[in-house]
Amino acid sequence: MRTYTTVQGDMWDSIAYTQLGDEAYTDRLMNLNRQYRMFYTFPTGIVLALPEPEKNILNTLPPWKRNRK
C-alpha cells in the first residue's frame, strides 16, 4: 500500500489531487484514514494510507463534486 507523509498546511483535497490526481478521491482518502478525520489542515509528519486509483472515480460522485477538467 502506498503512503503519503503530510507537510504543514496539507488538506484532504490537496493531498487527493497531488497524490492521486483528482479531488474526487478525497472521500476515499478520508475513509481510509479515519483516525485523522479531526484534521482540516495537517501538521507535518502524519503518515496517510493512499487508496488505489480507479479509472471511473468521477462516475461515482454526485455532479457537484465532479472535477470539471
PDB file of N, CA, C and O in Angstrom:
ATOM      1  N   MET A   1       0.838  -1.174   0.000  1.00  0.00           N
ATOM      2  CA  MET A   1       0.000   0.000   0.000  1.00  0.00           C
ATOM      3  C   MET A   1       0.889   1.245   0.000  1.00  0.00           C
ATOM      4  O   MET A   1       1.860   1.328   0.728  1.00  0.00           O
ATOM      5  N   ARG A   2       0.494   2.202  -0.815  1.00  0.00           N
ATOM      6  CA  ARG A   2       1.228   3.462  -0.871  1.00  0.00           C
ATOM      7  C   ARG A   2       0.836   4.341   0.305  1.00  0.00           C
ATOM      8  O   ARG A   2      -0.289   4.287   0.786  1.00  0.00           O
ATOM      9  N   THR A   3       1.774   5.161   0.735  1.00  0.00           N
ATOM     10  CA  THR A   3       1.519   6.109   1.814  1.00  0.00           C
ATOM     11  C   THR A   3       2.002   7.493   1.410  1.00  0.00           C
ATOM     12  O   THR A   3       2.770   7.648   0.443  1.00  0.00           O
ATOM     13  N   TYR A   4       1.561   8.475   2.166  1.00  0.00           N
ATOM     14  CA  TYR A   4       1.992   9.856   1.984  1.00  0.00           C
ATOM     15  C   TYR A   4       2.211  10.456   3.358  1.00  0.00           C
ATOM     16  O   TYR A   4       1.373  10.300   4.252  1.00  0.00           O
ATOM     17  N   THR A   5       3.325  11.145   3.544  1.00  0.00           N
ATOM     18  CA  THR A   5       3.619  11.836   4.797  1.00  0.00           C
ATOM     19  C   THR A   5       3.316  13.313   4.617  1.00  0.00           C
ATOM     20  O   THR A   5       3.864  13.965   3.728  1.00  0.00           O
ATOM     21  N   THR A   6       2.439  13.825   5.463  1.00  0.00           N
ATOM     22  CA  THR A   6       1.981  15.204   5.316  1.00  0.00           C
ATOM     23  C   THR A   6       3.071  16.224   5.618  1.00  0.00           C
ATOM     24  O   THR A   6       4.023  15.948   6.352  1.00  0.00           O
ATOM     25  N   VAL A   7       2.878  17.390   5.035  1.00  0.00           N
ATOM     26  CA  VAL A   7       3.684  18.568   5.353  1.00  0.00           C
ATOM     27  C   VAL A   7       2.722  19.610   5.920  1.00  0.00           C
ATOM     28  O   VAL A   7       1.513  19.561   5.670  1.00  0.00           O
ATOM     29  N   GLN A   8       3.238  20.527   6.692  1.00  0.00           N
ATOM     30  CA  GLN A   8       2.427  21.578   7.317  1.00  0.00           C
ATOM     31  C   GLN A   8       1.548  22.257   6.282  1.00  0.00           C
ATOM     32  O   GLN A   8       2.033  22.700   5.246  1.00  0.00           O
ATOM     33  N   GLY A   9       0.257  22.313   6.560  1.00  0.00           N
ATOM     34  CA  GLY A   9      -0.671  23.011   5.677  1.00  0.00           C
ATOM     35  C   GLY A   9      -1.396  22.135   4.680  1.00  0.00           C
ATOM     36  O   GLY A   9      -2.302  22.604   3.996  1.00  0.00           O
ATOM     37  N   ASP A  10      -1.016  20.860   4.550  1.00  0.00           N
ATOM     38  CA  ASP A  10      -1.746  19.951   3.662  1.00  0.00           C
ATOM     39  C   ASP A  10      -3.205  19.876   4.086  1.00  0.00           C
ATOM     40  O   ASP A  10      -3.520  19.949   5.277  1.00  0.00           O
ATOM     41  N   MET A  11      -4.089  19.701   3.113  1.00  0.00           N
ATOM     42  CA  MET A  11      -5.508  19.474   3.385  1.00  0.00           C
ATOM     43  C   MET A  11      -5.936  18.235   2.601  1.00  0.00           C
ATOM     44  O   MET A  11      -5.272  17.823   1.642  1.00  0.00           O
ATOM     45  N   TRP A  12      -7.044  17.648   3.024  1.00  0.00           N
ATOM     46  CA  TRP A  12      -7.506  16.399   2.404  1.00  0.00           C
ATOM     47  C   TRP A  12      -7.605  16.505   0.886  1.00  0.00           C
ATOM     48  O   TRP A  12      -7.106  15.645   0.162  1.00  0.00           O
ATOM     49  N   ASP A  13      -8.253  17.542   0.398  1.00  0.00           N
ATOM     50  CA  ASP A  13      -8.457  17.643  -1.043  1.00  0.00           C
ATOM     51  C   ASP A  13      -7.168  17.902  -1.804  1.00  0.00           C
ATOM     52  O   ASP A  13      -6.982  17.384  -2.905  1.00  0.00           O
ATOM     53  N   SER A  14      -6.256  18.651  -1.210  1.00  0.00           N
ATOM     54  CA  SER A  14      -4.986  18.901  -1.897  1.00  0.00           C
ATOM     55  C   SER A  14      -4.132  17.632  -1.956  1.00  0.00           C
ATOM     56  O   SER A  14      -3.448  17.391  -2.946  1.00  0.00           O
ATOM     57  N   ILE A  15      -4.204  16.812  -0.923  1.00  0.00           N
ATOM     58  CA  ILE A  15      -3.484  15.532  -0.935  1.00  0.00           C
ATOM     59  C   ILE A  15      -4.080  14.616  -1.994  1.00  0.00           C
ATOM     60  O   ILE A  15      -3.348  13.984  -2.769  1.00  0.00           O
ATOM     61  N   ALA A  16      -5.405  14.553  -2.054  1.00  0.00           N
ATOM     62  CA  ALA A  16      -6.062  13.723  -3.066  1.00  0.00           C
ATOM     63  C   ALA A  16      -5.640  14.160  -4.469  1.00  0.00           C
ATOM     64  O   ALA A  16      -5.344  13.328  -5.329  1.00  0.00           O
ATOM     65  N   TYR A  17      -5.595  15.456  -4.686  1.00  0.00           N
ATOM     66  CA  TYR A  17      -5.232  15.957  -6.009  1.00  0.00           C
ATOM     67  C   TYR A  17      -3.762  15.692  -6.346  1.00  0.00           C
ATOM     68  O   TYR A  17      -3.457  15.174  -7.416  1.00  0.00           O
ATOM     69  N   THR A  18      -2.860  16.030  -5.442  1.00  0.00           N
ATOM     70  CA  THR A  18      -1.431  15.893  -5.755  1.00  0.00           C
ATOM     71  C   THR A  18      -0.964  14.444  -5.774  1.00  0.00           C
ATOM     72  O   THR A  18      -0.091  14.086  -6.560  1.00  0.00           O
ATOM     73  N   GLN A  19      -1.526  13.597  -4.917  1.00  0.00           N
ATOM     74  CA  GLN A  19      -1.055  12.222  -4.815  1.00  0.00           C
ATOM     75  C   GLN A  19      -1.837  11.232  -5.671  1.00  0.00           C
ATOM     76  O   GLN A  19      -1.306  10.202  -6.081  1.00  0.00           O
ATOM     77  N   LEU A  20      -3.115  11.548  -5.938  1.00  0.00           N
ATOM     78  CA  LEU A  20      -3.971  10.609  -6.667  1.00  0.00           C
ATOM     79  C   LEU A  20      -4.500  11.178  -7.976  1.00  0.00           C
ATOM     80  O   LEU A  20      -5.126  10.470  -8.755  1.00  0.00           O
ATOM     81  N   GLY A  21      -4.264  12.471  -8.201  1.00  0.00           N
ATOM     82  CA  GLY A  21      -4.610  13.067  -9.475  1.00  0.00           C
ATOM     83  C   GLY A  21      -5.975  13.692  -9.578  1.00  0.00           C
ATOM     84  O   GLY A  21      -6.316  14.259 -10.618  1.00  0.00           O
ATOM     85  N   ASP A  22      -6.785  13.628  -8.507  1.00  0.00           N
ATOM     86  CA  ASP A  22      -8.130  14.198  -8.577  1.00  0.00           C
ATOM     87  C   ASP A  22      -8.703  14.381  -7.180  1.00  0.00           C
ATOM     88  O   ASP A  22      -8.549  13.505  -6.329  1.00  0.00           O
ATOM     89  N   GLU A  23      -9.376  15.504  -6.978  1.00  0.00           N
ATOM     90  CA  GLU A  23     -10.020  15.753  -5.689  1.00  0.00           C
ATOM     91  C   GLU A  23     -11.137  14.760  -5.411  1.00  0.00           C
ATOM     92  O   GLU A  23     -11.599  14.626  -4.282  1.00  0.00           O
ATOM     93  N   ALA A  24     -11.593  14.077  -6.436  1.00  0.00           N
ATOM     94  CA  ALA A  24     -12.672  13.094  -6.281  1.00  0.00           C
ATOM     95  C   ALA A  24     -12.289  11.970  -5.324  1.00  0.00           C
ATOM     96  O   ALA A  24     -13.156  11.278  -4.799  1.00  0.00           O
ATOM     97  N   TYR A  25     -11.015  11.800  -5.057  1.00  0.00           N
ATOM     98  CA  TYR A  25     -10.547  10.768  -4.130  1.00  0.00           C
ATOM     99  C   TYR A  25     -10.606  11.201  -2.666  1.00  0.00           C
ATOM    100  O   TYR A  25     -10.277  10.418  -1.784  1.00  0.00           O
ATOM    101  N   THR A  26     -11.009  12.427  -2.393  1.00  0.00           N
ATOM    102  CA  THR A  26     -10.991  12.943  -1.027  1.00  0.00           C
ATOM    103  C   THR A  26     -11.772  12.064  -0.061  1.00  0.00           C
ATOM    104  O   THR A  26     -11.272  11.716   1.009  1.00  0.00           O
ATOM    105  N   ASP A  27     -12.999  11.686  -0.409  1.00  0.00           N
ATOM    106  CA  ASP A  27     -13.808  10.842   0.487  1.00  0.00           C
ATOM    107  C   ASP A  27     -13.144   9.498   0.758  1.00  0.00           C
ATOM    108  O   ASP A  27     -13.119   9.024   1.895  1.00  0.00           O
ATOM    109  N   ARG A  28     -12.594   8.903  -0.257  1.00  0.00           N
ATOM    110  CA  ARG A  28     -11.934   7.594  -0.080  1.00  0.00           C
ATOM    111  C   ARG A  28     -10.676   7.721   0.767  1.00  0.00           C
ATOM    112  O   ARG A  28     -10.388   6.859   1.592  1.00  0.00           O
ATOM    113  N   LEU A  29      -9.944   8.796   0.559  1.00  0.00           N
ATOM    114  CA  LEU A  29      -8.748   9.050   1.362  1.00  0.00           C
ATOM    115  C   LEU A  29      -9.123   9.225   2.827  1.00  0.00           C
ATOM    116  O   LEU A  29      -8.497   8.637   3.718  1.00  0.00           O
ATOM    117  N   MET A  30     -10.178   9.985   3.087  1.00  0.00           N
ATOM    118  CA  MET A  30     -10.619  10.208   4.462  1.00  0.00           C
ATOM    119  C   MET A  30     -11.139   8.921   5.102  1.00  0.00           C
ATOM    120  O   MET A  30     -10.852   8.655   6.269  1.00  0.00           O
ATOM    121  N   ASN A  31     -11.875   8.133   4.359  1.00  0.00           N
ATOM    122  CA  ASN A  31     -12.402   6.874   4.901  1.00  0.00           C
ATOM    123  C   ASN A  31     -11.300   5.870   5.218  1.00  0.00           C
ATOM    124  O   ASN A  31     -11.414   5.090   6.152  1.00  0.00           O
ATOM    125  N   LEU A  32     -10.237   5.906   4.456  1.00  0.00           N
ATOM    126  CA  LEU A  32      -9.116   5.003   4.692  1.00  0.00           C
ATOM    127  C   LEU A  32      -8.274   5.436   5.894  1.00  0.00           C
ATOM    128  O   LEU A  32      -7.544   4.632   6.468  1.00  0.00           O
ATOM    129  N   ASN A  33      -8.388   6.687   6.278  1.00  0.00           N
ATOM    130  CA  ASN A  33      -7.575   7.256   7.366  1.00  0.00           C
ATOM    131  C   ASN A  33      -8.468   7.910   8.417  1.00  0.00           C
ATOM    132  O   ASN A  33      -8.223   9.041   8.850  1.00  0.00           O
ATOM    133  N   ARG A  34      -9.469   7.197   8.848  1.00  0.00           N
ATOM    134  CA  ARG A  34     -10.478   7.741   9.777  1.00  0.00           C
ATOM    135  C   ARG A  34      -9.880   8.300  11.072  1.00  0.00           C
ATOM    136  O   ARG A  34     -10.424   9.231  11.649  1.00  0.00           O
ATOM    137  N   GLN A  35      -8.787   7.761  11.517  1.00  0.00           N
ATOM    138  CA  GLN A  35      -8.196   8.214  12.772  1.00  0.00           C
ATOM    139  C   GLN A  35      -7.687   9.657  12.690  1.00  0.00           C
ATOM    140  O   GLN A  35      -7.427  10.281  13.705  1.00  0.00           O
ATOM    141  N   TYR A  36      -7.588  10.223  11.479  1.00  0.00           N
ATOM    142  CA  TYR A  36      -7.104  11.594  11.299  1.00  0.00           C
ATOM    143  C   TYR A  36      -8.194  12.543  10.802  1.00  0.00           C
ATOM    144  O   TYR A  36      -7.905  13.673  10.421  1.00  0.00           O
ATOM    145  N   ARG A  37      -9.447  12.125  10.840  1.00  0.00           N
ATOM    146  CA  ARG A  37     -10.542  12.948  10.313  1.00  0.00           C
ATOM    147  C   ARG A  37     -10.721  14.256  11.080  1.00  0.00           C
ATOM    148  O   ARG A  37     -11.370  15.167  10.586  1.00  0.00           O
ATOM    149  N   MET A  38     -10.172  14.373  12.274  1.00  0.00           N
ATOM    150  CA  MET A  38     -10.310  15.614  13.036  1.00  0.00           C
ATOM    151  C   MET A  38      -9.441  16.734  12.462  1.00  0.00           C
ATOM    152  O   MET A  38      -9.631  17.895  12.801  1.00  0.00           O
ATOM    153  N   PHE A  39      -8.538  16.398  11.567  1.00  0.00           N
ATOM    154  CA  PHE A  39      -7.680  17.416  10.942  1.00  0.00           C
ATOM    155  C   PHE A  39      -8.362  18.000   9.719  1.00  0.00           C
ATOM    156  O   PHE A  39      -8.872  17.279   8.869  1.00  0.00           O
ATOM    157  N   TYR A  40      -8.378  19.303   9.650  1.00  0.00           N
ATOM    158  CA  TYR A  40      -8.783  20.009   8.436  1.00  0.00           C
ATOM    159  C   TYR A  40      -7.509  20.397   7.686  1.00  0.00           C
ATOM    160  O   TYR A  40      -7.380  20.184   6.498  1.00  0.00           O
ATOM    161  N   THR A  41      -6.576  20.968   8.434  1.00  0.00           N
ATOM    162  CA  THR A  41      -5.246  21.289   7.926  1.00  0.00           C
ATOM    163  C   THR A  41      -4.257  20.449   8.720  1.00  0.00           C
ATOM    164  O   THR A  41      -4.275  20.466   9.943  1.00  0.00           O
ATOM    165  N   PHE A  42      -3.403  19.727   8.020  1.00  0.00           N
ATOM    166  CA  PHE A  42      -2.489  18.797   8.667  1.00  0.00           C
ATOM    167  C   PHE A  42      -1.204  19.448   9.165  1.00  0.00           C
ATOM    168  O   PHE A  42      -0.686  20.373   8.533  1.00  0.00           O
ATOM    169  N   PRO A  43      -0.667  18.906  10.257  1.00  0.00           N
ATOM    170  CA  PRO A  43       0.691  19.248  10.662  1.00  0.00           C
ATOM    171  C   PRO A  43       1.663  18.384   9.858  1.00  0.00           C
ATOM    172  O   PRO A  43       1.246  17.490   9.126  1.00  0.00           O
ATOM    173  N   THR A  44       2.918  18.612  10.044  1.00  0.00           N
ATOM    174  CA  THR A  44       3.943  17.799   9.391  1.00  0.00           C
ATOM    175  C   THR A  44       4.045  16.429  10.059  1.00  0.00           C
ATOM    176  O   THR A  44       3.929  16.319  11.275  1.00  0.00           O
ATOM    177  N   GLY A  45       4.243  15.395   9.244  1.00  0.00           N
ATOM    178  CA  GLY A  45       4.614  14.087   9.768  1.00  0.00           C
ATOM    179  C   GLY A  45       3.523  13.053   9.943  1.00  0.00           C
ATOM    180  O   GLY A  45       3.799  11.965  10.436  1.00  0.00           O
ATOM    181  N   ILE A  46       2.289  13.323   9.525  1.00  0.00           N
ATOM    182  CA  ILE A  46       1.229  12.319   9.607  1.00  0.00           C
ATOM    183  C   ILE A  46       1.355  11.403   8.385  1.00  0.00           C
ATOM    184  O   ILE A  46       1.406  11.879   7.252  1.00  0.00           O
ATOM    185  N   VAL A  47       1.417  10.100   8.614  1.00  0.00           N
ATOM    186  CA  VAL A  47       1.528   9.146   7.507  1.00  0.00           C
ATOM    187  C   VAL A  47       0.132   8.644   7.167  1.00  0.00           C
ATOM    188  O   VAL A  47      -0.531   8.015   7.994  1.00  0.00           O
ATOM    189  N   LEU A  48      -0.302   8.947   5.951  1.00  0.00           N
ATOM    190  CA  LEU A  48      -1.620   8.546   5.482  1.00  0.00           C
ATOM    191  C   LEU A  48      -1.509   7.405   4.482  1.00  0.00           C
ATOM    192  O   LEU A  48      -0.607   7.401   3.639  1.00  0.00           O
ATOM    193  N   ALA A  49      -2.433   6.457   4.566  1.00  0.00           N
ATOM    194  CA  ALA A  49      -2.541   5.404   3.555  1.00  0.00           C
ATOM    195  C   ALA A  49      -3.279   5.995   2.361  1.00  0.00           C
ATOM    196  O   ALA A  49      -4.237   6.760   2.526  1.00  0.00           O
ATOM    197  N   LEU A  50      -2.830   5.678   1.163  1.00  0.00           N
ATOM    198  CA  LEU A  50      -3.462   6.175  -0.051  1.00  0.00           C
ATOM    199  C   LEU A  50      -4.307   5.079  -0.690  1.00  0.00           C
ATOM    200  O   LEU A  50      -3.843   3.934  -0.821  1.00  0.00           O
ATOM    201  N   PRO A  51      -5.534   5.401  -1.114  1.00  0.00           N
ATOM    202  CA  PRO A  51      -6.347   4.398  -1.802  1.00  0.00           C
ATOM    203  C   PRO A  51      -5.784   4.115  -3.186  1.00  0.00           C
ATOM    204  O   PRO A  51      -5.066   4.947  -3.753  1.00  0.00           O
ATOM    205  N   GLU A  52      -6.137   2.963  -3.699  1.00  0.00           N
ATOM    206  CA  GLU A  52      -5.730   2.626  -5.063  1.00  0.00           C
ATOM    207  C   GLU A  52      -6.537   3.474  -6.042  1.00  0.00           C
ATOM    208  O   GLU A  52      -7.756   3.609  -5.882  1.00  0.00           O
ATOM    209  N   PRO A  53      -5.886   4.048  -7.037  1.00  0.00           N
ATOM    210  CA  PRO A  53      -6.612   4.837  -8.039  1.00  0.00           C
ATOM    211  C   PRO A  53      -7.595   3.961  -8.824  1.00  0.00           C
ATOM    212  O   PRO A  53      -7.339   2.789  -9.048  1.00  0.00           O
ATOM    213  N   GLU A  54      -8.711   4.553  -9.202  1.00  0.00           N
ATOM    214  CA  GLU A  54      -9.707   3.867 -10.019  1.00  0.00           C
ATOM    215  C   GLU A  54      -9.920   4.644 -11.301  1.00  0.00           C
ATOM    216  O   GLU A  54      -9.815   5.866 -11.310  1.00  0.00           O
ATOM    217  N   LYS A  55     -10.232   3.940 -12.362  1.00  0.00           N
ATOM    218  CA  LYS A  55     -10.406   4.591 -13.662  1.00  0.00           C
ATOM    219  C   LYS A  55     -11.663   5.449 -13.716  1.00  0.00           C
ATOM    220  O   LYS A  55     -11.669   6.495 -14.321  1.00  0.00           O
ATOM    221  N   ASN A  56     -12.741   5.016 -13.079  1.00  0.00           N
ATOM    222  CA  ASN A  56     -14.012   5.713 -13.207  1.00  0.00           C
ATOM    223  C   ASN A  56     -14.447   6.391 -11.922  1.00  0.00           C
ATOM    224  O   ASN A  56     -15.627   6.397 -11.600  1.00  0.00           O
ATOM    225  N   ILE A  57     -13.539   6.983 -11.198  1.00  0.00           N
ATOM    226  CA  ILE A  57     -13.860   7.605  -9.918  1.00  0.00           C
ATOM    227  C   ILE A  57     -14.927   8.688 -10.064  1.00  0.00           C
ATOM    228  O   ILE A  57     -15.808   8.821  -9.230  1.00  0.00           O
ATOM    229  N   LEU A  58     -14.910   9.457 -11.128  1.00  0.00           N
ATOM    230  CA  LEU A  58     -15.862  10.548 -11.284  1.00  0.00           C
ATOM    231  C   LEU A  58     -17.290  10.048 -11.450  1.00  0.00           C
ATOM    232  O   LEU A  58     -18.237  10.740 -11.098  1.00  0.00           O
ATOM    233  N   ASN A  59     -17.465   8.871 -11.980  1.00  0.00           N
ATOM    234  CA  ASN A  59     -18.809   8.344 -12.189  1.00  0.00           C
ATOM    235  C   ASN A  59     -19.517   8.005 -10.885  1.00  0.00           C
ATOM    236  O   ASN A  59     -20.732   7.848 -10.867  1.00  0.00           O
ATOM    237  N   THR A  60     -18.783   7.871  -9.785  1.00  0.00           N
ATOM    238  CA  THR A  60     -19.389   7.508  -8.515  1.00  0.00           C
ATOM    239  C   THR A  60     -19.755   8.716  -7.668  1.00  0.00           C
ATOM    240  O   THR A  60     -20.355   8.564  -6.620  1.00  0.00           O
ATOM    241  N   LEU A  61     -19.428   9.920  -8.129  1.00  0.00           N
ATOM    242  CA  LEU A  61     -19.677  11.134  -7.356  1.00  0.00           C
ATOM    243  C   LEU A  61     -20.891  11.882  -7.880  1.00  0.00           C
ATOM    244  O   LEU A  61     -21.204  11.827  -9.068  1.00  0.00           O
ATOM    245  N   PRO A  62     -21.565  12.625  -7.004  1.00  0.00           N
ATOM    246  CA  PRO A  62     -22.649  13.478  -7.483  1.00  0.00           C
ATOM    247  C   PRO A  62     -22.087  14.579  -8.377  1.00  0.00           C
ATOM    248  O   PRO A  62     -20.911  14.941  -8.257  1.00  0.00           O
ATOM    249  N   PRO A  63     -22.881  15.123  -9.273  1.00  0.00           N
ATOM    250  CA  PRO A  63     -22.380  16.110 -10.246  1.00  0.00           C
ATOM    251  C   PRO A  63     -21.650  17.294  -9.641  1.00  0.00           C
ATOM    252  O   PRO A  63     -20.672  17.774 -10.206  1.00  0.00           O
ATOM    253  N   TRP A  64     -22.087  17.794  -8.487  1.00  0.00           N
ATOM    254  CA  TRP A  64     -21.447  18.978  -7.911  1.00  0.00           C
ATOM    255  C   TRP A  64     -20.068  18.687  -7.327  1.00  0.00           C
ATOM    256  O   TRP A  64     -19.338  19.601  -7.014  1.00  0.00           O
ATOM    257  N   LYS A  65     -19.708  17.398  -7.168  1.00  0.00           N
ATOM    258  CA  LYS A  65     -18.381  17.052  -6.661  1.00  0.00           C
ATOM    259  C   LYS A  65     -17.424  16.663  -7.780  1.00  0.00           C
ATOM    260  O   LYS A  65     -16.256  16.426  -7.528  1.00  0.00           O
ATOM    261  N   ARG A  66     -17.911  16.555  -8.980  1.00  0.00           N
ATOM    262  CA  ARG A  66     -17.046  16.140 -10.098  1.00  0.00           C
ATOM    263  C   ARG A  66     -16.166  17.298 -10.533  1.00  0.00           C
ATOM    264  O   ARG A  66     -16.614  18.423 -10.688  1.00  0.00           O
ATOM    265  N   ASN A  67     -14.905  16.992 -10.736  1.00  0.00           N
ATOM    266  CA  ASN A  67     -13.942  17.995 -11.191  1.00  0.00           C
ATOM    267  C   ASN A  67     -14.180  18.254 -12.672  1.00  0.00           C
ATOM    268  O   ASN A  67     -14.179  17.342 -13.469  1.00  0.00           O
ATOM    269  N   ARG A  68     -14.378  19.478 -13.019  1.00  0.00           N
ATOM    270  CA  ARG A  68     -14.606  19.820 -14.425  1.00  0.00           C
ATOM    271  C   ARG A  68     -13.276  20.191 -15.069  1.00  0.00           C
ATOM    272  O   ARG A  68     -12.803  21.291 -14.929  1.00  0.00           O
ATOM    273  N   LYS A  69     -12.682  19.231 -15.741  1.00  0.00           N
ATOM    274  CA  LYS A  69     -11.372  19.447 -16.369  1.00  0.00           C
ATOM    275  C   LYS A  69     -11.519  19.855 -17.801  1.00  0.00           C
ATOM    276  O   LYS A  69     -12.419  19.562 -18.468  1.00  0.00           O
TER     277      LYS A  69
END
